[in-house]
GROMACS .gro file of N, CA and C in nm:
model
  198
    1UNK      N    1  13.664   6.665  12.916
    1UNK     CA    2  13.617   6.798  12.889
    1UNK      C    3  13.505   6.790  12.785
    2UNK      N    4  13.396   6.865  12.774
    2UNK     CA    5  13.257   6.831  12.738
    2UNK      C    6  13.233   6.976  12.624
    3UNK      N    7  13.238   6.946  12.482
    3UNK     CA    8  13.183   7.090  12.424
    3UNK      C    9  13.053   7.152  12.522
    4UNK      N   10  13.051   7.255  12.503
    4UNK     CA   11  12.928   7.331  12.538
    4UNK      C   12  12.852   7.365  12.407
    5UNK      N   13  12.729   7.346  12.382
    5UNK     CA   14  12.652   7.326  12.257
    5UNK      C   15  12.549   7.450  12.295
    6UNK      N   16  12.544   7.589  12.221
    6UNK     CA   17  12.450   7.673  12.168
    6UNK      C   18  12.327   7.677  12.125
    7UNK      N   19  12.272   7.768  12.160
    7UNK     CA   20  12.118   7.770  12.064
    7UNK      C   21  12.016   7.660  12.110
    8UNK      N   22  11.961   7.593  12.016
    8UNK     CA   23  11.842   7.511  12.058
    8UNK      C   24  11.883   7.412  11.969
    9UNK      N   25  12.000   7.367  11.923
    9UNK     CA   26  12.086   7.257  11.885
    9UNK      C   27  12.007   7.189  11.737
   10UNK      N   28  11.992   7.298  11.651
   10UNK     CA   29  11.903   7.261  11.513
   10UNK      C   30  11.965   7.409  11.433
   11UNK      N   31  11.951   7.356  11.298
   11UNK     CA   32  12.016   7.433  11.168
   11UNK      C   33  11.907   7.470  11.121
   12UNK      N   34  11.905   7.579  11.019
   12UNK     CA   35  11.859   7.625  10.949
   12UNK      C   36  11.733   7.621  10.875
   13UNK      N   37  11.764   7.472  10.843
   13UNK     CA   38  11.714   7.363  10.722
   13UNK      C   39  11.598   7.313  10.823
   14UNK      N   40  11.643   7.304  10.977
   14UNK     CA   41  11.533   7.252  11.056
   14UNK      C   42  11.437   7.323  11.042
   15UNK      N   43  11.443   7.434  11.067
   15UNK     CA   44  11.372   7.557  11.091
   15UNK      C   45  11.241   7.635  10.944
   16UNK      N   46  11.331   7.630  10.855
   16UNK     CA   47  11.273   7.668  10.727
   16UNK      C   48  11.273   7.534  10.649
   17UNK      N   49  11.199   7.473  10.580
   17UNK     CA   50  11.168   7.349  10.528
   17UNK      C   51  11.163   7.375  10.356
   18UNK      N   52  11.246   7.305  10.331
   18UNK     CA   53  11.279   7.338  10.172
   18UNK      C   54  11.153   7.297  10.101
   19UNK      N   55  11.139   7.387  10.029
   19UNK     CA   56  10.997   7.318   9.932
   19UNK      C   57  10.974   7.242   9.822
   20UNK      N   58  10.879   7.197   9.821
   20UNK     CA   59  10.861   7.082   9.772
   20UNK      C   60  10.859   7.102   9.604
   21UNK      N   61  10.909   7.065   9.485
   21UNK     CA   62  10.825   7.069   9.363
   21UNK      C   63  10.747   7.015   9.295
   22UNK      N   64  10.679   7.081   9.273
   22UNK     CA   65  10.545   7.014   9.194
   22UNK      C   66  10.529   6.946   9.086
   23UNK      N   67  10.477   6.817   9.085
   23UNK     CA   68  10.488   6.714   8.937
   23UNK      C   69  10.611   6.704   8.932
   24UNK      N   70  10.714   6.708   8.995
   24UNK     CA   71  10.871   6.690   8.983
   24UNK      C   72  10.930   6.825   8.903
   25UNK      N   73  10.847   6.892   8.813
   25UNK     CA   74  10.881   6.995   8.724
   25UNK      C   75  10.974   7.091   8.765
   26UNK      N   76  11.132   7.113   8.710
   26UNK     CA   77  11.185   7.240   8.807
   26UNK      C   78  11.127   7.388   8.730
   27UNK      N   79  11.088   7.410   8.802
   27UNK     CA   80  11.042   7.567   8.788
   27UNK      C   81  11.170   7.671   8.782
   28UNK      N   82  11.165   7.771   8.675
   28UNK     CA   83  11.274   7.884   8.631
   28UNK      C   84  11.301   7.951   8.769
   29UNK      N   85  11.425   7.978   8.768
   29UNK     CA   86  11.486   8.085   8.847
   29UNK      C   87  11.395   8.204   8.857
   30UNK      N   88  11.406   8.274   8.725
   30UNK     CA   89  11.381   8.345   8.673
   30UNK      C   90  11.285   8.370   8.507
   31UNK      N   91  11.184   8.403   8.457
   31UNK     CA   92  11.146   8.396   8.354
   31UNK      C   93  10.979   8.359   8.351
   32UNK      N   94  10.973   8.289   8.234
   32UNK     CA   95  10.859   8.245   8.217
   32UNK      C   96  10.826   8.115   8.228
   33UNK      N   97  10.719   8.053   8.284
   33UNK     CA   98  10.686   7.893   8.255
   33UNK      C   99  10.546   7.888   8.193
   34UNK      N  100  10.577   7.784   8.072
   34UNK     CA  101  10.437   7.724   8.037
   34UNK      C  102  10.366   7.634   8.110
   35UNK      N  103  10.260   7.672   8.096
   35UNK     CA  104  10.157   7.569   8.182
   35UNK      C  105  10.057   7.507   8.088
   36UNK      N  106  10.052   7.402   8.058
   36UNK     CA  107   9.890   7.335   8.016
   36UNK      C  108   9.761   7.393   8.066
   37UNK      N  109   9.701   7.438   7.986
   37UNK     CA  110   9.570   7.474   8.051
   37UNK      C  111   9.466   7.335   8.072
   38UNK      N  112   9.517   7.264   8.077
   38UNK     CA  113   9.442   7.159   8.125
   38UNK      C  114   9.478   7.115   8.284
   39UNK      N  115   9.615   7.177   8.266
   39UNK     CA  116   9.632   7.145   8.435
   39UNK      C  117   9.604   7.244   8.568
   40UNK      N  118   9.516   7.381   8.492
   40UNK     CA  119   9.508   7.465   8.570
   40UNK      C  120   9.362   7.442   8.625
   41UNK      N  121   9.350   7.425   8.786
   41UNK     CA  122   9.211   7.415   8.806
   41UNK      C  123   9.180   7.525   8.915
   42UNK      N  124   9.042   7.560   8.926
   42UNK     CA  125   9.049   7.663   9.010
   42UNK      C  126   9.058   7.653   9.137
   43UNK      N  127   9.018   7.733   9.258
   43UNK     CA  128   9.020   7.756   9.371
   43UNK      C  129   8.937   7.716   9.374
   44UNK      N  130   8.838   7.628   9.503
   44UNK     CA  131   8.760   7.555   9.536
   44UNK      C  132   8.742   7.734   9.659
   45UNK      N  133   8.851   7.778   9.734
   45UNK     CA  134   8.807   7.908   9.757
   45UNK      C  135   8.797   8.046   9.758
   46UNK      N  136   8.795   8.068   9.635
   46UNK     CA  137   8.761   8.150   9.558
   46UNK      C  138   8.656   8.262   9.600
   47UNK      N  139   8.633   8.331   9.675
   47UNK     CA  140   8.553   8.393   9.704
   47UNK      C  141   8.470   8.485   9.568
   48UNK      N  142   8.511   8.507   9.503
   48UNK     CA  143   8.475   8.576   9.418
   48UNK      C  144   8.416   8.460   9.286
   49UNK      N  145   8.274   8.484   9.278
   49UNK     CA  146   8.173   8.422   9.184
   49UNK      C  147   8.102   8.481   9.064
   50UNK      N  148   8.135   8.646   9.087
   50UNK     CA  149   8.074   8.690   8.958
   50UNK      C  150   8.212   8.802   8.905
   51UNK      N  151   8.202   8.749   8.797
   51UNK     CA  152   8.312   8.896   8.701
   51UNK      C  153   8.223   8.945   8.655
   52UNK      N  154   8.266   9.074   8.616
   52UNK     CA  155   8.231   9.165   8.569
   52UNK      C  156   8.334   9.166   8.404
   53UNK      N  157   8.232   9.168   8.330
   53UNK     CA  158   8.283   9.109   8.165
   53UNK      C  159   8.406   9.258   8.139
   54UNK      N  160   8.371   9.376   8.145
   54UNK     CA  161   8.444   9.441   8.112
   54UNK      C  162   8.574   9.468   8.172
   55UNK      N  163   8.559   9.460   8.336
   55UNK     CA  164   8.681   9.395   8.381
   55UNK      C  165   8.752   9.330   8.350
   56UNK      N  166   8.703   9.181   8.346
   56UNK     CA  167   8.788   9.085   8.292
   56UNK      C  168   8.827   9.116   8.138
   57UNK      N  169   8.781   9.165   8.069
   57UNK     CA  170   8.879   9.228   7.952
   57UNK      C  171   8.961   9.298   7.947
   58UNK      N  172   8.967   9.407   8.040
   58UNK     CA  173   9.058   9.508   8.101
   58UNK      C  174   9.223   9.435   8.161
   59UNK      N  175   9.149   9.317   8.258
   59UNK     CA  176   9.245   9.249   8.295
   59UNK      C  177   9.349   9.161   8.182
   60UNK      N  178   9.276   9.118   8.100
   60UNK     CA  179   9.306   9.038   7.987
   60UNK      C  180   9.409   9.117   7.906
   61UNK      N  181   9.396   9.244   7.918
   61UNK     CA  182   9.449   9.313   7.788
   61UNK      C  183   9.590   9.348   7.885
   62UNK      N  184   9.575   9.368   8.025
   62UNK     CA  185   9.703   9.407   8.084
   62UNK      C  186   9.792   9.321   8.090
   63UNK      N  187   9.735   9.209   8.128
   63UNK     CA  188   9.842   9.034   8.089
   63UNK      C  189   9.876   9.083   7.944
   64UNK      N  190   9.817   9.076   7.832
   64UNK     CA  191   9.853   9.081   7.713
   64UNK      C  192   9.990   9.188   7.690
   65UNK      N  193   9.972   9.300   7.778
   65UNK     CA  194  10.108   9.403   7.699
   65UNK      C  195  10.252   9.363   7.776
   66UNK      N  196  10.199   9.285   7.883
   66UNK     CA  197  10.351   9.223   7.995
   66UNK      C  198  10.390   9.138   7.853
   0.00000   0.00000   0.00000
């Protein structure tokens, strides 16, 4: 007598691929992480090439009250 086998015979784990971490570092559940600003580099695509100075202060100050 022969199980009969369901589905397309793959789990979960097949399907959705656990991700990877970066520099080995575990990253918070929840909270805050420090970063080196030496290790932050930009987008190579970046569409956006010009700020606008007062913007980016605007923006600056809204990071600042989080």
């Amino acid at each position: 007598m022969t199980t009969k086998r369901g589905g397309l015979g793959r789990n979960l784990d097949s399907l959705i691929p656990t991700p990877i971490r970066a520099s080995g570092v575990d990253a918070p559940v929840a909270g805050r992480l420090e970063v080196d600003i030496e290790s932050i580099r930009p987008n190579p695509k970046q569409p956006r090439s010009i700020f606008d100075d007062s913007e980016l202060s605007e923006l600056a100050a809204s990071i600042k009250e989080i």
